Amino acid sequence: MTEDAHAENGHDGLPPQTAVKRWLVTTNHKDVGILYIVTSLFFLVFGGVLALLMRVELWTATQTVIAPGAYNETVSAHGLIMIFFFISPFAFGFANYVVPLQIGAEDLSFPRLNALSYWLYLFSGLLFGTSFFLGGTFSGGWTMYAPLNMPAYTPTVGGTTAVLALMLFVASVTVSSVNFLTTMHRQRAEGLTTLKLPLFSWTILLTVWMMLFAFAALLAALLILASDRIVGTVYFQATEGGSLLWAHLFWFFGHPEVYIVFFPALGIMAECFQTFCGRRIVGRKWFIAAMVLVAIQSFFVWMHHMFLTAISLEIKTLFMATTIGISLPFDLMVFALIYTMVKGKIRYTTPFLFSFGALVLFIIGGITGVFLGAVVLDYEFRGTYWVVAHFHYVMVGGATALFGGLYYWYPKITGRMYDEFLGKVHFVLYFVGFNLLYFPMFVAWETPRRVFEYHQSFVAWHQLASIGGFVLAAGFLVMFYNLYKSLFAGEEVDGNPWEYASSAEWSVSSPPPFENFPGLPSYGDGRLRFLTPGRGGEVADGGTATGDDALDAAADPATESDRPQSDGGTVTAEAARPEIARDETADTALPDAEAEEEHPDHASYWPLAIGLSAYVTFLGLSGIRMDTAMYPALTGVGLVMGAFSFVGLGRESFHVPEMAVAERWPFEGVENGKLGMWIFLASDVVLFGSLIGSYVFIRVAYGWTAWHVVPHDPIPGLINTYLLLTSSFTVVLALVAAKRESTRGLVASLGATVAFGVGFLYNKGIEWQELFHEGTTVGSSVEASTFFLTTGLHAAHVIIGLLIALFMIAQALKGAYLGEEGSRKVEYFGLYWHFVDIVWLFLFPLFYIL
Amino acid sequence: MGIDPPFGKGLVNVIVEHALHSGGADDIRTTFDIFREIFLVFLVIGTAVGVVVVAYMTYNAYKYRDGNGTADSGDVSRPELGELPSGSGGGKKLFVSFFFSAIIVVSLIGWTYGVLGYYEEGPTEAETDEALEIEVTGYQFGWQFTYPNGHTNSTLVVPQDRPIRLTVTSDDVFHTFGVPEQRVKTDAIPGQTTKTWFVANETGQFEARCYELCGSGHSYMTADVVVVRQSEFHDWYDNRSAAENETQADDDPDTETGTDTEGRLVGVPSVTTPNHATEPTTIEP
């Protein structure tokens, strides 16, 4: 990694990139992006080695090297690691690095939360790795079908660890989604309307929206699963629809996940096709419209994964129709990419080859997917290698474009060019290996999935596939060598090494300066400019040029030095690799009258500390039912560490300036913090919606009227309804007091809220105590399980709210949260608290009365 | 001859076989026939579309390569650094292509939808003999077949040319029951039942197996399916009853079966109660 010139100055408050400490504390989006990319490549190797292990086992038609149970673990872990811990984080490495640059933001809206996302991701991956050593990891397939996912059938501690690792991963995704959505909706450069976003940013925007909702459904499924495995509820053991419930929850997440994985790849294909063909994409608006359609529709196709379950012909027909419907927009996107080549000036660089290859593979994956859309064919393909081959063509086909992205942005990230010859060697090995690996699976499609014993007649095809697997793997050795070697020996590049690249990340040096831009980016007059508003809106040219000289002009010192030296976008001629000298006035003199004198912060240890605490806590939880003191002890230690870290995070003064001028449609009137809270609550709505949906599903399967309502008496619930509603009122009072700058009023109102909340919990405690005494426990019936888990999750929300309130009281006593600005945090807490109250208004009738 | 299962035939073989196939006019339309027909049409059209599209892509990538001269005609506007993202024209061509691809996809799937109802429900009673109804229960790791008279068996013995209707469920985890040679498959879900059917036009021995990961013995979760002539089936079935299940529990489930040159059943299909112990128990959980 080349050293960041600013880091030497200590300008950003971070140690240099050569220091380990920097990577532990950084909150800068480019650093976090690099961390994501490197970590995800580690998981690529992890999942890839497992895949090779399978291919070795499948060399012969009988069981040889891996024991049957171990084979199932290998299959399951390979899928989970590649889908969760490799593909999406890899794409989000680029998203982290590139999206703020493309949209003209200095960083993400919540830099510490961004670091937190990364650490939660890393520790969730490590937790998953740890599960191998705790009696074996989860062995029920990546789809984790119920009730095989129950401890009765997959009893290892490691199995539970893996489930908790996925939960932690979902936490990372949710935090990340909130952050990206807030950033992308509120921090776009002036003139960069939503419709004008570069296509990679567009795909990320849609991906993140899908992630927000899809992963909330997965979280509900995993929460129930973890509860069944740890607490002893009996959702998925319930013969009344438990098994189908899992399938519905999982695929409601699982199908959008396909597009979550694929969209970033599509964005990279679009960028690379445009750059290396020297053509703007054909039918841009329709391309975007098609993606939006897919993103929405992705939530209405999940039952096509369940055509062989007991769903009715009418529902099958409906989902067959939505499935065809969602395939058509992809036709349009594929044609748009193909037509973009026409009249192009195509250069066969490594990123283009990977993008082109990805499109070919995706076309094959798409055509074979149409086969699966025909229900009659799907019946036979279900559970066979046709499905395996198809989704590898789609998903690994997508990953192909991501590797193209790695080469595309490598010079931007490192400041040095990769070795083009080795890149092409990688592509050839990759493309040949890929097709050798997956195409024979279509031919030998009658092999059942996830078996190590198959019909003798397929041996030759599977051996071909195994050879392909090793060729593919060899390609990656070349890639890693290339990436490593080029870091030191690669040719140094200026801002834009690619002719016809147009998006903003190429208009700054490589790697970009710490603050990304030499001034405030703006497209106000139709082209990218960097404003230094401290000088009365003087316009600095930040690398915009016209005509075919775009490449040279962007970073050519000679061109740039013609401009005044005070220019925010000046490139110093003497620098071997052009650096954009940052005008100090641009740092501080924002057009906002309340210009901040304070420097933005970029370093915090707390995200790492929270990630580590989560790891310890979840590791403890996974074995808490074992007869050793170690697991409960770990849980306790983890919780204490977590509490300490969260308080540390809350008390840390961390300044993040909002952009002075930005496109904020449609959230002009909402500040970042509030928008973030809204988005988070939207995902929480899906979480509770999924749990309530699960309850309704099981109750319908059980027989709605035959269902036995757990609490005998609705009165405690009714009293709790009043308590919570009153506490909502006191939160409003707290906000009023904070705005009036009355510390006493604020503390009193928050105190009252806490009192009501404690009353709620106390009342609930008595109610639960009585039920336990009567022998109604979490696992005594499916009615009891749904009651205790759903209201218990709500109670957990109340407890978290109370902890936040107590923290705020402590801060308020020291004079915090006063005035218009300070009261915002009270308002955000209020939003959360009102939401928790509203949830109760749904739960009370559902669980006490109906 | 039905003895040699089509199991293991590659795509090419399926096509060849289809070309040679001459189904009798009075045959019941089997799931096997329907699948083969639809699969073939999809393969031909899918391959054609794939070849055309990829060839066109490759042609464009070659034709408009840098240095070919095609790029420098002068009237092409190229992307510039720092511009607001926009698109090129060409929307009309895009929509024409989209329209054609949509027609292909929708008509293909629509065509298959026409047979879906039949595929789901099977032939009506009027068209065929009375269907034989058999309950199938999956368990870790095997299958149990229960006949209308209460007889249970670990081998699925069925008559030729008579619709077999299966009601499938599971005793423990989620399984999927499938007999690939008969193109019959359905999920076996605990607490739920699913229904499917098939007609075997030829006698012989086939394999039923599990298609959903169900635990360490998943790879071994198979059962024999023996198709016999209707008269032989009656001889066999009339001598079986629920009461017999217990007495014959220890029969070897792997009795050799096969057909002689006339296609007659040789060796009696084994009759046992589901015996979990015969399954691979050496597997560690």
Short mmCIF file of N, CA and C in Angstrom, two decimals, chain A residues 68 72 140-141 145 147-148 153 196 239 243-244 278-284 286 308-310 316-317 320 324 328 331 336 338-339 341 343-348 356 359 363 367 371 376-377 379-384 446 448-453 455 457-458 500-502 506 523 527-528 554, chain B residues 7-9 35 38-39 42-43 50 53 56-57 61-62 64-66 71 76-90 93-95 97-98 101-102 109 113 116 119-120 140 172-174 176 183-187 189 191-194 209 211-216 218-220:
data_model
loop_
_atom_site.label_atom_id
_atom_site.label_comp_id
_atom_site.label_asym_id
_atom_site.label_seq_id
_atom_site.Cartn_x
_atom_site.Cartn_y
_atom_site.Cartn_z
N PRO A 68 -19.25 -38.87 5.42
CA PRO A 68 -20.55 -38.32 5.01
C PRO A 68 -20.95 -37.06 5.79
N ASN A 72 -21.38 -33.07 4.29
CA ASN A 72 -22.51 -32.15 4.45
C ASN A 72 -22.06 -30.82 5.06
N GLY A 140 -26.63 -28.62 7.61
CA GLY A 140 -27.93 -28.79 6.97
C GLY A 140 -28.11 -28.04 5.67
N GLY A 141 -27.02 -27.73 4.98
CA GLY A 141 -27.14 -27.02 3.71
C GLY A 141 -27.26 -25.52 3.93
N TYR A 145 -32.84 -25.99 5.77
CA TYR A 145 -34.24 -26.38 5.87
C TYR A 145 -34.60 -26.93 7.24
N PRO A 147 -37.10 -29.29 9.56
CA PRO A 147 -36.49 -29.24 10.90
C PRO A 147 -35.10 -29.85 10.98
N LEU A 148 -34.42 -30.04 9.83
CA LEU A 148 -33.04 -30.54 9.92
C LEU A 148 -32.16 -29.55 10.68
N TYR A 153 -31.48 -32.86 15.09
CA TYR A 153 -30.88 -33.46 13.90
C TYR A 153 -29.47 -32.94 13.62
N LYS A 196 -29.32 10.67 -12.11
CA LYS A 196 -28.03 10.88 -12.77
C LYS A 196 -26.89 10.10 -12.12
N THR A 239 -45.05 -29.55 13.89
CA THR A 239 -45.46 -30.16 12.63
C THR A 239 -46.50 -29.28 11.95
N SER A 243 -42.04 -26.54 9.17
CA SER A 243 -41.08 -26.78 8.10
C SER A 243 -41.29 -25.81 6.94
N LEU A 244 -42.56 -25.61 6.59
CA LEU A 244 -42.85 -24.68 5.49
C LEU A 244 -42.58 -23.25 5.91
N GLY A 278 -15.91 2.91 -24.75
CA GLY A 278 -15.95 4.32 -25.09
C GLY A 278 -17.34 4.75 -25.53
N ARG A 279 -18.35 4.13 -24.95
CA ARG A 279 -19.72 4.47 -25.30
C ARG A 279 -20.55 4.62 -24.02
N ARG A 280 -21.44 5.59 -24.02
CA ARG A 280 -22.39 5.65 -22.92
C ARG A 280 -23.41 4.54 -23.13
N ILE A 281 -23.96 4.05 -22.05
CA ILE A 281 -24.83 2.88 -22.16
C ILE A 281 -26.07 3.22 -22.98
N VAL A 282 -26.49 2.23 -23.74
CA VAL A 282 -27.70 2.40 -24.56
C VAL A 282 -28.93 2.28 -23.66
N GLY A 283 -29.87 3.18 -23.84
CA GLY A 283 -31.13 3.08 -23.10
C GLY A 283 -30.96 3.19 -21.60
N ARG A 284 -30.15 4.18 -21.17
CA ARG A 284 -29.83 4.29 -19.75
C ARG A 284 -31.06 4.31 -18.85
N TRP A 286 -34.00 3.18 -19.37
CA TRP A 286 -34.71 1.89 -19.34
C TRP A 286 -33.93 0.87 -18.55
N LEU A 308 -42.51 -27.65 -5.39
CA LEU A 308 -42.83 -29.04 -5.07
C LEU A 308 -43.42 -29.21 -3.68
N THR A 309 -43.63 -28.13 -2.95
CA THR A 309 -44.31 -28.25 -1.67
C THR A 309 -45.81 -28.27 -1.93
N ALA A 310 -46.57 -28.25 -0.86
CA ALA A 310 -48.02 -28.46 -1.02
C ALA A 310 -48.76 -27.18 -1.40
N LYS A 316 -48.96 -21.46 -7.56
CA LYS A 316 -47.85 -21.80 -8.46
C LYS A 316 -47.94 -20.96 -9.72
N THR A 317 -49.15 -20.84 -10.25
CA THR A 317 -49.34 -20.05 -11.48
C THR A 317 -48.92 -18.61 -11.26
N MET A 320 -45.24 -18.43 -10.98
CA MET A 320 -44.62 -18.67 -12.27
C MET A 320 -44.66 -17.37 -13.08
N ILE A 324 -41.46 -15.22 -14.50
CA ILE A 324 -41.19 -14.82 -15.90
C ILE A 324 -41.05 -13.31 -15.94
N LEU A 328 -37.71 -10.84 -17.54
CA LEU A 328 -37.74 -9.99 -18.73
C LEU A 328 -36.89 -8.72 -18.60
N ASP A 331 -33.48 -9.31 -19.70
CA ASP A 331 -33.26 -9.35 -21.14
C ASP A 331 -32.88 -7.96 -21.63
N ALA A 336 -29.03 -4.02 -23.61
CA ALA A 336 -28.47 -2.68 -23.46
C ALA A 336 -26.94 -2.76 -23.41
N ILE A 338 -25.05 -5.19 -24.59
CA ILE A 338 -24.51 -5.64 -25.88
C ILE A 338 -24.49 -4.49 -26.88
N TYR A 339 -25.57 -3.72 -26.95
CA TYR A 339 -25.64 -2.63 -27.93
C TYR A 339 -24.68 -1.49 -27.59
N MET A 341 -21.73 -1.86 -27.10
CA MET A 341 -20.46 -2.12 -27.80
C MET A 341 -20.47 -1.56 -29.22
N LYS A 343 -20.40 0.63 -32.37
CA LYS A 343 -19.71 1.90 -32.61
C LYS A 343 -18.71 2.22 -31.51
N GLY A 344 -18.34 1.21 -30.76
CA GLY A 344 -17.39 1.45 -29.68
C GLY A 344 -15.96 1.44 -30.16
N LYS A 345 -15.08 1.72 -29.20
CA LYS A 345 -13.64 1.63 -29.46
C LYS A 345 -13.13 0.71 -28.37
N ILE A 346 -13.34 -0.58 -28.60
CA ILE A 346 -13.23 -1.54 -27.51
C ILE A 346 -11.79 -1.95 -27.27
N ARG A 347 -11.36 -1.78 -26.06
CA ARG A 347 -10.02 -2.21 -25.66
C ARG A 347 -10.15 -3.42 -24.77
N TYR A 348 -9.45 -4.51 -25.13
CA TYR A 348 -9.58 -5.77 -24.39
C TYR A 348 -8.70 -5.77 -23.15
N PHE A 356 -17.04 -8.78 -19.97
CA PHE A 356 -17.59 -9.45 -21.14
C PHE A 356 -17.87 -10.91 -20.81
N LEU A 359 -20.88 -11.35 -18.72
CA LEU A 359 -22.14 -11.23 -19.46
C LEU A 359 -22.46 -12.54 -20.19
N ILE A 363 -25.68 -14.82 -19.46
CA ILE A 363 -26.65 -15.19 -20.49
C ILE A 363 -26.93 -16.69 -20.41
N ILE A 367 -30.55 -18.22 -19.50
CA ILE A 367 -31.31 -19.14 -20.36
C ILE A 367 -31.65 -20.42 -19.61
N PHE A 371 -35.53 -22.40 -18.08
CA PHE A 371 -35.95 -23.81 -17.94
C PHE A 371 -36.62 -24.01 -16.58
N VAL A 376 -43.18 -27.40 -14.96
CA VAL A 376 -43.07 -28.83 -15.25
C VAL A 376 -41.60 -29.27 -15.27
N LEU A 377 -40.75 -28.42 -15.85
CA LEU A 377 -39.32 -28.77 -15.86
C LEU A 377 -38.73 -28.61 -14.46
N TYR A 379 -40.00 -29.22 -11.68
CA TYR A 379 -40.27 -30.40 -10.85
C TYR A 379 -39.13 -31.40 -10.94
N GLU A 380 -38.62 -31.59 -12.15
CA GLU A 380 -37.57 -32.60 -12.31
C GLU A 380 -36.19 -32.05 -11.97
N PHE A 381 -36.01 -30.76 -12.20
CA PHE A 381 -34.69 -30.18 -11.93
C PHE A 381 -34.45 -29.97 -10.44
N ARG A 382 -35.53 -29.84 -9.70
CA ARG A 382 -35.43 -29.63 -8.26
C ARG A 382 -34.48 -30.64 -7.63
N GLY A 383 -33.51 -30.10 -6.88
CA GLY A 383 -32.61 -30.97 -6.14
C GLY A 383 -31.56 -31.65 -7.00
N THR A 384 -31.38 -31.17 -8.25
CA THR A 384 -30.37 -31.80 -9.11
C THR A 384 -29.27 -30.81 -9.46
N GLU A 446 -28.64 -35.01 -13.96
CA GLU A 446 -29.46 -35.92 -13.16
C GLU A 446 -28.79 -36.33 -11.86
N PRO A 448 -28.11 -35.99 -8.21
CA PRO A 448 -28.77 -35.23 -7.14
C PRO A 448 -27.78 -34.28 -6.47
N ARG A 449 -28.30 -33.17 -5.96
CA ARG A 449 -27.44 -32.22 -5.25
C ARG A 449 -26.93 -32.82 -3.95
N ARG A 450 -25.81 -32.32 -3.51
CA ARG A 450 -25.31 -32.57 -2.15
C ARG A 450 -25.16 -34.05 -1.82
N VAL A 451 -24.80 -34.83 -2.85
CA VAL A 451 -24.50 -36.23 -2.57
C VAL A 451 -23.05 -36.50 -2.93
N PHE A 452 -22.47 -37.53 -2.31
CA PHE A 452 -21.11 -37.92 -2.66
C PHE A 452 -21.15 -39.27 -3.37
N GLU A 453 -22.33 -39.89 -3.43
CA GLU A 453 -22.50 -41.14 -4.16
C GLU A 453 -23.40 -40.83 -5.34
N HIS A 455 -24.41 -41.80 -9.78
CA HIS A 455 -24.43 -42.86 -10.77
C HIS A 455 -23.11 -42.92 -11.55
N SER A 457 -22.39 -43.54 -14.45
CA SER A 457 -22.33 -43.00 -15.82
C SER A 457 -21.94 -41.52 -15.85
N PHE A 458 -21.96 -40.86 -14.69
CA PHE A 458 -21.63 -39.43 -14.67
C PHE A 458 -20.17 -39.16 -14.32
N TYR A 500 -11.77 7.32 -21.52
CA TYR A 500 -13.24 7.32 -21.54
C TYR A 500 -13.89 6.96 -20.21
N ALA A 501 -13.11 6.80 -19.15
CA ALA A 501 -13.76 6.68 -17.85
C ALA A 501 -14.38 8.04 -17.55
N SER A 502 -15.57 8.05 -16.97
CA SER A 502 -16.23 9.35 -16.82
C SER A 502 -16.65 9.68 -15.40
N TRP A 506 -12.44 9.02 -10.99
CA TRP A 506 -11.26 9.12 -11.85
C TRP A 506 -10.76 10.56 -11.97
N TYR A 523 -22.00 19.38 -9.68
CA TYR A 523 -22.36 19.27 -11.08
C TYR A 523 -23.34 20.40 -11.43
N ARG A 527 -21.20 19.92 -15.34
CA ARG A 527 -19.97 19.15 -15.34
C ARG A 527 -19.39 19.19 -13.94
N LEU A 528 -18.55 18.21 -13.67
CA LEU A 528 -17.98 18.15 -12.33
C LEU A 528 -17.01 19.31 -12.09
N ALA A 554 -7.24 15.51 -17.17
CA ALA A 554 -7.67 15.26 -15.81
C ALA A 554 -6.54 15.37 -14.82
N PHE B 7 -31.59 -43.42 -16.83
CA PHE B 7 -30.79 -42.71 -15.87
C PHE B 7 -29.38 -42.56 -16.41
N GLY B 8 -28.87 -41.40 -16.35
CA GLY B 8 -27.48 -41.24 -16.76
C GLY B 8 -27.35 -40.80 -18.19
N LYS B 9 -28.45 -40.66 -18.85
CA LYS B 9 -28.32 -40.17 -20.22
C LYS B 9 -28.04 -38.68 -20.21
N PHE B 35 -42.12 -34.45 -19.90
CA PHE B 35 -40.86 -33.81 -19.56
C PHE B 35 -39.91 -33.83 -20.74
N ILE B 38 -40.94 -31.29 -23.48
CA ILE B 38 -40.70 -29.88 -23.12
C ILE B 38 -39.21 -29.59 -23.01
N PHE B 39 -38.50 -30.51 -22.40
CA PHE B 39 -37.07 -30.31 -22.22
C PHE B 39 -36.38 -30.18 -23.57
N PHE B 42 -37.10 -26.80 -25.12
CA PHE B 42 -36.34 -25.76 -24.41
C PHE B 42 -34.85 -25.84 -24.78
N LEU B 43 -34.36 -27.06 -24.87
CA LEU B 43 -32.94 -27.21 -25.19
C LEU B 43 -32.63 -26.64 -26.56
N GLY B 50 -28.98 -18.81 -27.16
CA GLY B 50 -27.67 -18.59 -26.55
C GLY B 50 -26.58 -18.42 -27.59
N VAL B 53 -27.04 -15.02 -29.48
CA VAL B 53 -26.71 -13.84 -28.68
C VAL B 53 -25.21 -13.75 -28.41
N TYR B 56 -23.37 -12.86 -31.54
CA TYR B 56 -23.55 -11.45 -31.87
C TYR B 56 -22.68 -10.56 -30.98
N MET B 57 -22.65 -10.90 -29.70
CA MET B 57 -21.77 -10.17 -28.76
C MET B 57 -20.32 -10.22 -29.22
N ALA B 61 -17.82 -7.30 -30.34
CA ALA B 61 -16.57 -7.04 -29.61
C ALA B 61 -15.39 -7.06 -30.57
N TYR B 62 -15.50 -7.90 -31.59
CA TYR B 62 -14.41 -7.99 -32.56
C TYR B 62 -14.47 -6.82 -33.54
N TYR B 64 -15.79 -3.87 -33.36
CA TYR B 64 -15.56 -2.51 -32.85
C TYR B 64 -14.34 -2.44 -31.95
N ARG B 65 -13.41 -3.36 -32.18
CA ARG B 65 -12.20 -3.35 -31.35
C ARG B 65 -11.37 -2.11 -31.67
N ASP B 66 -10.65 -1.70 -30.68
CA ASP B 66 -9.80 -0.52 -30.84
C ASP B 66 -8.76 -0.80 -31.93
N ALA B 71 -13.90 2.63 -35.20
CA ALA B 71 -14.20 3.52 -34.09
C ALA B 71 -14.02 4.99 -34.46
N VAL B 76 -19.18 9.74 -33.48
CA VAL B 76 -19.55 9.08 -32.23
C VAL B 76 -19.10 9.93 -31.05
N SER B 77 -20.04 10.20 -30.18
CA SER B 77 -19.68 10.96 -28.99
C SER B 77 -19.20 10.02 -27.90
N ARG B 78 -18.03 10.31 -27.34
CA ARG B 78 -17.43 9.43 -26.33
C ARG B 78 -17.64 10.01 -24.93
N PRO B 79 -17.69 9.14 -23.93
CA PRO B 79 -17.84 9.65 -22.56
C PRO B 79 -16.64 10.52 -22.18
N GLU B 80 -16.89 11.55 -21.39
CA GLU B 80 -15.83 12.44 -20.95
C GLU B 80 -15.77 12.45 -19.43
N LEU B 81 -14.55 12.60 -18.94
CA LEU B 81 -14.36 12.60 -17.50
C LEU B 81 -15.11 13.77 -16.87
N GLY B 82 -15.86 13.47 -15.83
CA GLY B 82 -16.52 14.54 -15.10
C GLY B 82 -17.86 14.93 -15.68
N GLU B 83 -18.33 14.22 -16.69
CA GLU B 83 -19.65 14.57 -17.23
C GLU B 83 -20.73 13.98 -16.34
N LEU B 84 -21.92 14.55 -16.43
CA LEU B 84 -23.05 13.94 -15.75
C LEU B 84 -23.43 12.69 -16.52
N PRO B 85 -23.62 11.58 -15.83
CA PRO B 85 -23.90 10.34 -16.55
C PRO B 85 -25.14 10.48 -17.44
N SER B 86 -25.02 9.99 -18.65
CA SER B 86 -26.17 9.96 -19.53
C SER B 86 -26.04 8.73 -20.42
N GLY B 87 -27.03 8.50 -21.26
CA GLY B 87 -27.00 7.31 -22.09
C GLY B 87 -26.82 7.65 -23.56
N SER B 88 -26.58 6.60 -24.34
CA SER B 88 -26.59 6.76 -25.78
C SER B 88 -27.99 6.49 -26.28
N GLY B 89 -28.24 6.81 -27.52
CA GLY B 89 -29.54 6.49 -28.11
C GLY B 89 -29.65 5.00 -28.35
N GLY B 90 -30.41 4.63 -29.30
CA GLY B 90 -30.52 3.20 -29.61
C GLY B 90 -31.65 2.53 -28.88
N LYS B 93 -33.88 -0.03 -31.08
CA LYS B 93 -33.29 -1.35 -31.29
C LYS B 93 -33.40 -2.18 -30.01
N LEU B 94 -33.17 -1.49 -28.90
CA LEU B 94 -33.24 -2.15 -27.60
C LEU B 94 -34.61 -2.75 -27.39
N PHE B 95 -35.63 -1.97 -27.71
CA PHE B 95 -36.98 -2.44 -27.44
C PHE B 95 -37.42 -3.52 -28.41
N SER B 97 -35.41 -5.80 -29.66
CA SER B 97 -34.79 -7.02 -29.15
C SER B 97 -35.51 -7.52 -27.91
N PHE B 98 -35.80 -6.58 -27.04
CA PHE B 98 -36.48 -6.95 -25.80
C PHE B 98 -37.82 -7.60 -26.12
N SER B 101 -37.33 -11.16 -27.36
CA SER B 101 -36.92 -12.09 -26.31
C SER B 101 -38.10 -12.36 -25.38
N ALA B 102 -38.89 -11.31 -25.12
CA ALA B 102 -40.04 -11.49 -24.24
C ALA B 102 -41.03 -12.45 -24.87
N ILE B 109 -42.94 -20.48 -21.84
CA ILE B 109 -43.48 -20.83 -20.53
C ILE B 109 -44.99 -21.01 -20.63
N TYR B 113 -47.30 -24.18 -19.63
CA TYR B 113 -48.38 -24.04 -18.65
C TYR B 113 -49.59 -24.86 -19.07
N LEU B 116 -49.42 -28.09 -17.52
CA LEU B 116 -49.18 -28.13 -16.07
C LEU B 116 -50.35 -28.75 -15.32
N TYR B 119 -50.21 -32.34 -15.69
CA TYR B 119 -49.04 -32.82 -14.95
C TYR B 119 -49.35 -32.89 -13.46
N GLU B 120 -50.14 -31.92 -13.00
CA GLU B 120 -50.48 -31.89 -11.58
C GLU B 120 -51.49 -32.97 -11.23
N GLN B 140 -35.26 -40.66 8.04
CA GLN B 140 -33.79 -40.73 7.96
C GLN B 140 -33.36 -42.19 8.10
N ASP B 172 -39.73 -37.30 9.81
CA ASP B 172 -38.79 -36.51 10.60
C ASP B 172 -38.45 -35.18 9.93
N VAL B 173 -37.45 -35.18 9.06
CA VAL B 173 -37.03 -33.90 8.46
C VAL B 173 -37.60 -33.77 7.04
N PHE B 174 -37.26 -32.65 6.42
CA PHE B 174 -37.71 -32.35 5.05
C PHE B 174 -36.93 -33.23 4.08
N THR B 176 -37.18 -35.00 -0.12
CA THR B 176 -37.88 -34.89 -1.40
C THR B 176 -37.83 -36.26 -2.06
N ARG B 183 -39.61 -39.61 -13.92
CA ARG B 183 -39.86 -38.16 -13.88
C ARG B 183 -40.95 -37.83 -12.87
N VAL B 184 -40.81 -38.37 -11.71
CA VAL B 184 -41.77 -38.06 -10.66
C VAL B 184 -40.99 -37.55 -9.46
N LYS B 185 -41.47 -36.47 -8.86
CA LYS B 185 -40.74 -35.90 -7.74
C LYS B 185 -41.68 -35.01 -6.93
N THR B 186 -41.57 -35.10 -5.63
CA THR B 186 -42.32 -34.16 -4.79
C THR B 186 -41.69 -34.09 -3.41
N ASP B 187 -41.92 -32.99 -2.73
CA ASP B 187 -41.32 -32.81 -1.41
C ASP B 187 -42.02 -33.69 -0.38
N ILE B 189 -42.67 -33.49 3.38
CA ILE B 189 -42.55 -32.48 4.43
C ILE B 189 -43.24 -32.99 5.69
N GLY B 191 -45.53 -33.25 8.69
CA GLY B 191 -46.77 -32.55 9.03
C GLY B 191 -47.58 -32.10 7.84
N GLN B 192 -47.09 -32.37 6.63
CA GLN B 192 -47.83 -31.97 5.43
C GLN B 192 -47.87 -33.18 4.50
N THR B 193 -48.82 -33.17 3.60
CA THR B 193 -48.76 -34.17 2.55
C THR B 193 -48.74 -33.48 1.19
N THR B 194 -48.04 -34.10 0.28
CA THR B 194 -48.05 -33.62 -1.10
C THR B 194 -48.46 -34.80 -1.97
N ARG B 209 -35.15 -41.95 -4.79
CA ARG B 209 -34.17 -41.42 -3.86
C ARG B 209 -34.57 -40.05 -3.35
N TYR B 211 -34.06 -36.07 -2.66
CA TYR B 211 -33.47 -34.94 -3.37
C TYR B 211 -33.34 -33.68 -2.50
N GLU B 212 -33.50 -33.81 -1.20
CA GLU B 212 -33.27 -32.66 -0.33
C GLU B 212 -32.34 -33.11 0.78
N LEU B 213 -31.29 -32.33 1.00
CA LEU B 213 -30.30 -32.68 2.03
C LEU B 213 -31.02 -32.95 3.35
N CYS B 214 -30.81 -34.15 3.90
CA CYS B 214 -31.61 -34.54 5.06
C CYS B 214 -30.75 -35.11 6.18
N GLY B 215 -29.43 -35.02 6.03
CA GLY B 215 -28.56 -35.55 7.08
C GLY B 215 -27.45 -36.38 6.47
N SER B 216 -26.68 -37.03 7.34
CA SER B 216 -25.46 -37.67 6.87
C SER B 216 -25.74 -38.84 5.93
N HIS B 218 -27.99 -38.90 3.57
CA HIS B 218 -28.75 -38.41 2.40
C HIS B 218 -28.34 -39.11 1.10
N SER B 219 -27.03 -39.27 0.93
CA SER B 219 -26.56 -39.88 -0.32
C SER B 219 -27.05 -41.31 -0.48
N TYR B 220 -27.34 -41.96 0.65
CA TYR B 220 -27.72 -43.37 0.59
C TYR B 220 -29.23 -43.57 0.69
#
